[in-house]
Amino acid sequence: MEEVDVNPTVTNIPAIRHGKHMGFAWGPEDILVYETQFKASGPSLSGPGGSFIHKVRKDEDIHSPILRKLFNESHHIFVGLQTIKEDVPSKSKKPQFVSISRNYRSVIRACMEELQQVAVSTKDTEMATQYGNQVSILLAIELIWNLCEVLFIDAAPAGSLLLHLLDWVRLHNADADEKAKDVLQSDSPAEHHHYWDVVVSYVLQGRLEEARQMLAKQATRQPASRNMYKLMDGLLSKMPFYNPGGTQTLTEFDVKWRNWHEEVDRYLKDNSFSSNYHLELICKILVGDEDALLEQKELLSTWYHFLITRLLYCHPTVKPIELHYYAQSCLTMFLDSRSVQEPLDSILLAAFEFDIYLVIKDCSIVLNNWWFVAHLTDLLDHCKLLHSHNLNFGSNMREFLLIEYASGLFTHHSLWQCAVDYFDHCPELGRACLELQIERVPLDTERKALKVLRICEDRQMSEQVRSICKIMAMRALRNNRLGSALSWSIRAKDAAFATLISERFLQDYCTKGTFSDLDLIDNLGPAMLLSDRLTFLGKYREFHKLYGEKRFKEAAKLLLSLMTAKIAPRSFWMTLLTDALPLLEQKEVIFSADQTYELMYCLEELTSSLDTAAPGADSPMQEQDVEQTKVELLRLSLARNLAMAIVKEGTVDT
Amino acid sequence: MFVARSIAADHKDLIHDVSYDFHGRRMATCSSDQSVKVWDKRENGEWQCTASWKTHSGSVWRVTWAHPEFGQVLASCSFDRTAAVWEEIVGESNDKQRGLSHWIKRTTLVDSRTSVTDVKFAPKHMGLMLATCSADGVVRIYEAPDVMNLSQWSLQHEISCKLSCSCISWNPSSSRAHPPMFAVGSDDSNVAYGGKVQIYEYNENTRKYSKAETLMTVTDAVHDIAFAPNLGRSFHVLAIATKDVRIFKLVPLRKESTAAGPTKFEVQIVAQFDNHNSQVWRVSWNITSTLLASSGDDGCVRLWKANYMENWKCTGILKGDGSPLTGSSGQPSAMNMVVGSSVQNSQNILNGMSAGS
């Protein structure tokens, strides 16, 4: 059977003149189009063609708040399904899979009911139509899913198969119950104009107990036909139904059923019901008369109802592999010249043919949203019903569909987090796709950025971590939030950027005399080691703290080590030496003689390098003078300190 | 698909390029009116123009964003034979309140003798680098070694392609298995001159770009070219806009360790579509590389998608119909499935289902 062919949809764009060139630009969730002219051969030829930019979107269900529940809840089910242990053989997991399938379906139904409520209650006719359409789609999806569950997942053998199919049809044919409600609530049910419709519908659905109860009402009204009604009641009560849990074998059931069938046929040929049109009709149905069944087209309303009814009354022991033959013929019989086979019909037919691939393929083509095919395929794959050796494609169909679905979620401001789990469970393609998409999540707030980061860190996506941190650091830097920029650089382990920001901090200090973001610098901890400049910044701040706490000796030691251990950049040495001045000028001797010698050495190193550097062609005379004065001052202080230190160290305390 | 919103761009002349930034929160447009406009997306989904300024002395053909790792940086190229790099300056607080920002020119790249037809930033792992191509057939690659000082750009490579260039595309792959690579398309209409698409690859040893491949089967003028995002594949996918839409697969052939020179490729054509029935002017991949869009002389934009069997199909067409722009620019038509008469009246079924289930 061929796959469904659907032509590409055409979307009209207003305000772009017909035939004019259309430029476009891809966005995360849309495509922008605008009128333009592509011949880049010179100045443009025409005036402004109305310069509008149009944002074109797919009909995205993720923007519907009700459907969002569907996506969220099915996400839970999906994750639960992935964690079922692999070691247990598939056969014993069947009840689990059926249960999961039912979970999915109940989520669909809950969503449908909510949509239906809104559709009914809204006053906006356009909205009502839209919601109504969505309900129809979900109905169709549930119908298909349910059938797939019966045929593929539950995979009932002959006997049970028909019973499950009966359930399926009953679930999707509520007309009978609607009418029954009306009939029963009326004063005289047996006289209601829908009475016989209800009875016949019950019979068509194999709900014989209810049919009998309904008939009893008619029987009491027609005492003259009492015998006929009694006969019918008898036939209805005696119809055998296969009991899968029972001791009777299928063959035994078949024999019993044939006997019953023959009995009904005898009464029909006997004209036992010929005086009552309705009872005779019921009898014909019981015997599986095709024409009689086809006459009930309106009550059956669908070819697959017709199929199941026909099987019920002609061949209840139908085997799975025989289904497609009956399905095709029922479809043909049911559709007259006026009706056309529609995509839904093709999909159901493919299911009856047990062509799983075709079902999935057709659903992918016909439906706008990947939700259904992605989750169903995933479930079928877990049931080991998909064999990937059929596919040429490197990776498999399941991953393809899951990724299509999850990619669609990524553009949503909250659903993107669900999407991550889907990628996680696609071992071949998932990671690459996730890496690509997670980088694009807009980092609107710090909180969101941290969320995204955690996801990347949990998965060791180091490049993405680095990139996101860098983006945040850059943003902070541009807005002059140095502390934030620094902490992002540290998180990115970006030494170069950390160096840059540390420089900025130090520059700021030089110009303003104070540090900003002290908290951050004070609590750097081991992160300090990321870059030399950062280490210096941290240590320099430590020096200031020690000084502020009047722990002068420690401060002095630290200050000296910054220069001798070459942690401080040469350009900063002058500042450091200037910082040393107040320590040198204290009454108490702080720097030891050795330390003073070292300081002097540093000063000399500094001044000699300054001298060899191009003699201040750039720096004005004033600056040079200031520098010179500083140096002089330092030399004096150092000398004085040295003297005091030598004396102190030479003195013996008595 | 439907038109969700229409933005009045307010350019005084034709728009030639529209470009989203990396996160899809900002947009840049450029026009024959010689200006560039930058738009910011507000929380309510509306676009606000936060900057508009004259950038060139001729039509501006393309505008493109650098990766946000480098800050807020744009590049533009123009008929006036120059390309320029712009950086956003964080303004005064009252400007911010009014929602305005300022962009200043960091550098002008004046090396081209003719109209600069395309400008593209290189993938971020290569640093802040961009390539321009011109009608004089030269591809120029510039680099800003100091990311904090965008006024310093140096011309690192000048590559003569011999044919007038119309478009350039960097291979976005950051895999270590792939050296830096770009593709150039030529719109030279002389069919005798052979392949109109050239692939250049960077060689670590020579520190130069050398030609790795010429697509000889593409003999008609090429108007646009686009590498697809990589997704961890070992091969490259390239889309080309020429007299039709073509998609090529470039499979790197295993190199012997001693072999010098660029990678050899096996070139396969994956798909070819002539649905536009006319010249195709633009091709571009969406972010996840699952959809390719093309625009042609027939005034349509077509969307192409491959299924899991790698069969390509057209999945949508956008067409201008010249209808007036109304307030409500269209309603979503929900999921497009023909459900038809097979499915019962929804209400009944729902009622029945809650009763019967």
XYZ file of C-alpha atoms in Angstrom, chain B residues 33-186:
154
model
C 18.353 53.340 1.865
C 21.941 52.786 3.094
C 20.953 52.261 6.680
C 20.862 49.436 9.160
C 18.195 49.099 11.810
C 18.389 47.001 14.947
C 15.228 45.656 16.563
C 14.747 44.210 20.020
C 12.029 41.759 20.914
C 10.004 42.896 23.871
C 8.520 40.495 26.389
C 5.098 40.845 24.834
C 6.519 39.618 21.542
C 6.526 43.003 19.845
C 9.561 44.321 18.062
C 10.917 47.726 18.901
C 13.441 49.532 16.769
C 16.256 50.463 19.123
C 18.706 51.847 16.594
C 18.688 53.115 13.041
C 21.689 54.657 11.365
C 23.343 55.265 8.053
C 26.044 52.732 7.475
C 27.284 53.050 3.903
C 27.183 55.272 0.872
C 25.476 52.673 -1.235
C 22.889 49.901 -0.930
C 23.632 47.647 2.006
C 23.436 44.053 0.799
C 23.949 41.979 3.897
C 24.036 42.370 7.629
C 25.131 39.687 10.068
C 25.658 39.230 13.806
C 28.790 37.995 15.491
C 28.458 35.349 18.193
C 27.348 36.866 21.512
C 30.579 35.654 23.084
C 32.134 38.658 21.403
C 29.519 41.068 22.623
C 26.973 42.890 20.475
C 28.712 43.152 17.129
C 27.368 43.506 13.584
C 28.980 43.443 10.191
C 27.531 44.921 7.015
C 28.624 44.960 3.403
C 27.651 47.263 0.609
C 27.625 48.278 -2.996
C 29.983 51.062 -1.941
C 32.815 48.472 -2.000
C 33.241 48.385 1.742
C 32.339 46.191 4.652
C 32.060 47.592 8.152
C 32.020 46.291 11.711
C 29.748 47.890 14.304
C 29.609 47.578 18.065
C 26.834 48.528 20.398
C 27.744 50.972 23.103
C 25.910 50.696 26.356
C 24.269 54.062 26.613
C 23.177 56.435 29.282
C 20.403 55.281 31.545
C 17.815 57.601 30.014
C 18.591 56.161 26.615
C 18.016 52.723 28.018
C 14.723 53.821 29.465
C 13.652 55.140 26.123
C 14.797 51.854 24.672
C 17.498 53.274 22.489
C 21.019 52.146 21.968
C 23.941 53.386 19.962
C 26.119 51.583 17.529
C 29.470 52.881 16.510
C 31.666 51.914 13.645
C 34.718 50.012 14.755
C 36.330 49.579 11.399
C 35.822 49.923 7.683
C 37.276 47.274 5.422
C 38.142 49.034 2.208
C 40.282 46.552 0.372
C 37.757 45.577 -2.242
C 37.727 47.243 -5.660
C 34.153 46.322 -6.328
C 30.836 45.809 -4.612
C 31.173 43.560 -1.566
C 28.513 40.939 -2.040
C 28.614 38.966 1.158
C 30.031 39.116 4.662
C 29.986 36.266 7.166
C 31.509 35.755 10.586
C 33.508 32.584 11.033
C 32.436 29.978 13.600
C 33.209 31.188 17.094
C 35.884 28.626 17.832
C 38.059 30.419 15.272
C 37.962 33.645 17.238
C 36.534 36.897 15.970
C 37.027 36.484 12.274
C 35.017 37.353 9.214
C 35.126 36.742 5.502
C 33.980 39.015 2.703
C 33.613 38.252 -0.940
C 33.392 40.691 -3.793
C 32.443 41.004 -7.395
C 36.159 41.275 -8.140
C 36.468 37.590 -7.300
C 38.452 37.972 -4.121
C 37.655 36.480 -0.735
C 39.173 38.380 2.160
C 39.461 37.046 5.670
C 39.938 39.497 8.513
C 40.655 38.866 12.150
C 40.376 40.958 15.284
C 43.087 39.482 17.512
C 42.025 41.472 20.565
C 38.381 40.870 21.283
C 38.311 43.866 23.585
C 39.549 46.199 20.912
C 37.388 45.898 17.858
C 39.013 48.731 15.968
C 41.984 46.545 15.164
C 41.310 44.165 12.323
C 43.987 42.669 10.168
C 43.641 41.199 6.735
C 44.831 37.636 7.237
C 44.081 36.074 3.891
C 43.306 37.286 0.444
C 42.152 34.535 -1.846
C 41.566 35.013 -5.499
C 38.776 32.843 -6.827
C 39.144 33.998 -10.406
C 35.402 34.350 -10.832
C 33.111 37.061 -9.561
C 31.878 35.975 -6.114
C 28.325 36.326 -4.938
C 28.136 34.370 -1.712
C 30.211 32.722 0.950
C 29.463 30.220 3.708
C 31.614 28.992 6.562
C 31.414 25.378 7.610
C 30.036 25.666 11.136
C 31.582 22.406 12.342
C 33.853 22.876 15.332
C 34.964 19.261 15.334
C 38.678 18.754 15.543
C 38.367 16.337 12.687
C 37.449 19.199 10.361
C 39.861 22.034 9.626
C 38.324 25.460 9.021
C 36.525 25.508 5.707
C 34.366 27.789 3.638
C 32.518 27.601 0.343
C 32.319 30.385 -2.244
C 29.753 30.701 -4.978
C 30.174 32.596 -8.191
